[in-house]
Amino acid sequence: MTLDNSPATGTSRPTDAEQARAVADRLPDLEPLRSGPRTAVSAAVARKLFRAAVRRLAVTVVEEPTGLTFGQGGPVMRVHRPDEFYARLGRDGLIGFGESYLTGAWDADDVAGFLTVPAARIATLVPGSLQKLRALVTHRTPSHQVGTEDNSQANISHHYDLSNDLFSLFLDETLSYSSALFDTSLVETRDTDADTDQFLVAAPPEGAEVGDPRHHTADFAEAQGRKIERLLDEAGVTDGSRVLEIGTGWGELAIRAARRGATVHSITLSVEQLELAEQRVAEAGFADRVRIELLDYRALGEDGATYDAVVSVEMIEAVGHEFWGTYFQTIDRVLAPGGRVAIQAITMPHDRMLATRGTQTWINKYIFPGGFLPSTEVIDQITRDETGLRLTGRLSMGSHYAETLRRWDETFLARREDVLDLGFDDLFMRIWHFYLAYSRAGFASGYIDVQQLTFGREA
């Protein structure tokens, strides 16, 4: 599918190849190996720690050309160039691990399957006595990527302004770039320490098959629609509701809210998404009900507008931990009396959030600059301490994100020639395959989760 998202002004847009070259120019350089005593020592330490960790895991690692094999058996990783692999791992930690995949120093037939195993035990792979040394190999968030008003649009543009045509190659027909909610007859209720009315856990999707990976199956689009409709239900969106959406995506939520009879104000920092979302809204016949604006969330409320419902899908991950309070204070400020809030958020365990706060990861460097995942606990704490909002409901659906990512990745790889025809290159393919597989492993292992969180005002 080719998307006609040319501006109405008639000005020419960059060609696909020009846009892809611009993307390549924004990618960080893969630094060559640095020699010297520090590299030698860190590589030796990394080799010892990696082998010790793998020997406790249900995986198989084969070092070439010696054929040395270790691990307890399971998904196979082949280290083609051990010296490079351990040097990058020792110098740059998990960023170096990812970069050594990009250079081809290691590979796996099933990258997600292999990564899922260590992801499930990531907090204990390195001995506790050595955890204090992580600062030596952990990079800090660059100042130009901290989610300030000056930096946020560049952070968002880095990913979401890649190419609408690129995203259309692997997303379903709704152009939803967030976790789907697959049909399930069982939703488990779990006790929780948080003071919520309800904590639900969606049963894992069963029997989900992609079929022909070159085409999107109807059940995927239905699952994406189910996710959106549930979020709108949680926010109480009905005929006449005034809805604020923080993070437009490509307009599917706004269209569905308008279809319910609501009026929608949707904000985004992505120029590419705004143009196509406006086009899709107009084609759906809701241009009179939906207003999409290029606006930072911090500017909301300056016009005195208030809303009956505030919804946001996987946008809080881009806010940055320094600004979570500002984000929820802004929502609190524009929420009308009696209003409700529903957000879909990717979350991580609270202890890991505290341990990794302020650090730069491979995902930050190559995919989402400035991004950081909150914990449910910190969201509950911030809203209690700094706003009148109270968390009233949670639905955990991490297994559904693992399935969503599986479908995206398989389709992305199957559309390889189409991606290259847009002007992207083999390195970009490798970066994105690793990103999708790495993310899938996080959800499949339970290390990260995605949740729909509902908030009301304190009585």
PDB file of C-alpha atoms in Angstrom, residues 82 114 138 231 269 275 300 327 391 414 429 451 458:
ATOM      1  CA  PRO A  82      34.040 -13.890  19.787  1.00  0.00           C
ATOM      2  CA  PHE A 114      16.857 -16.826  22.446  1.00  0.00           C
ATOM      3  CA  THR A 138      26.220   1.963  31.537  1.00  0.00           C
ATOM      4  CA  LEU A 231     -10.025   1.992  26.386  1.00  0.00           C
ATOM      5  CA  LEU A 269       4.440  15.834  17.792  1.00  0.00           C
ATOM      6  CA  GLU A 275      -0.914  14.543   7.976  1.00  0.00           C
ATOM      7  CA  LEU A 300      -2.705  21.791  27.089  1.00  0.00           C
ATOM      8  CA  TYR A 327       2.267  14.788  32.493  1.00  0.00           C
ATOM      9  CA  LEU A 391      -5.979   4.635  39.855  1.00  0.00           C
ATOM     10  CA  ALA A 414       8.459 -10.961   4.788  1.00  0.00           C
ATOM     11  CA  MET A 429      16.487  -4.189   8.411  1.00  0.00           C
ATOM     12  CA  GLN A 451      -1.449  -2.318  30.926  1.00  0.00           C
ATOM     13  CA  GLU A 458     -10.689  11.454  44.266  1.00  0.00           C
TER      14      GLU A 458
END
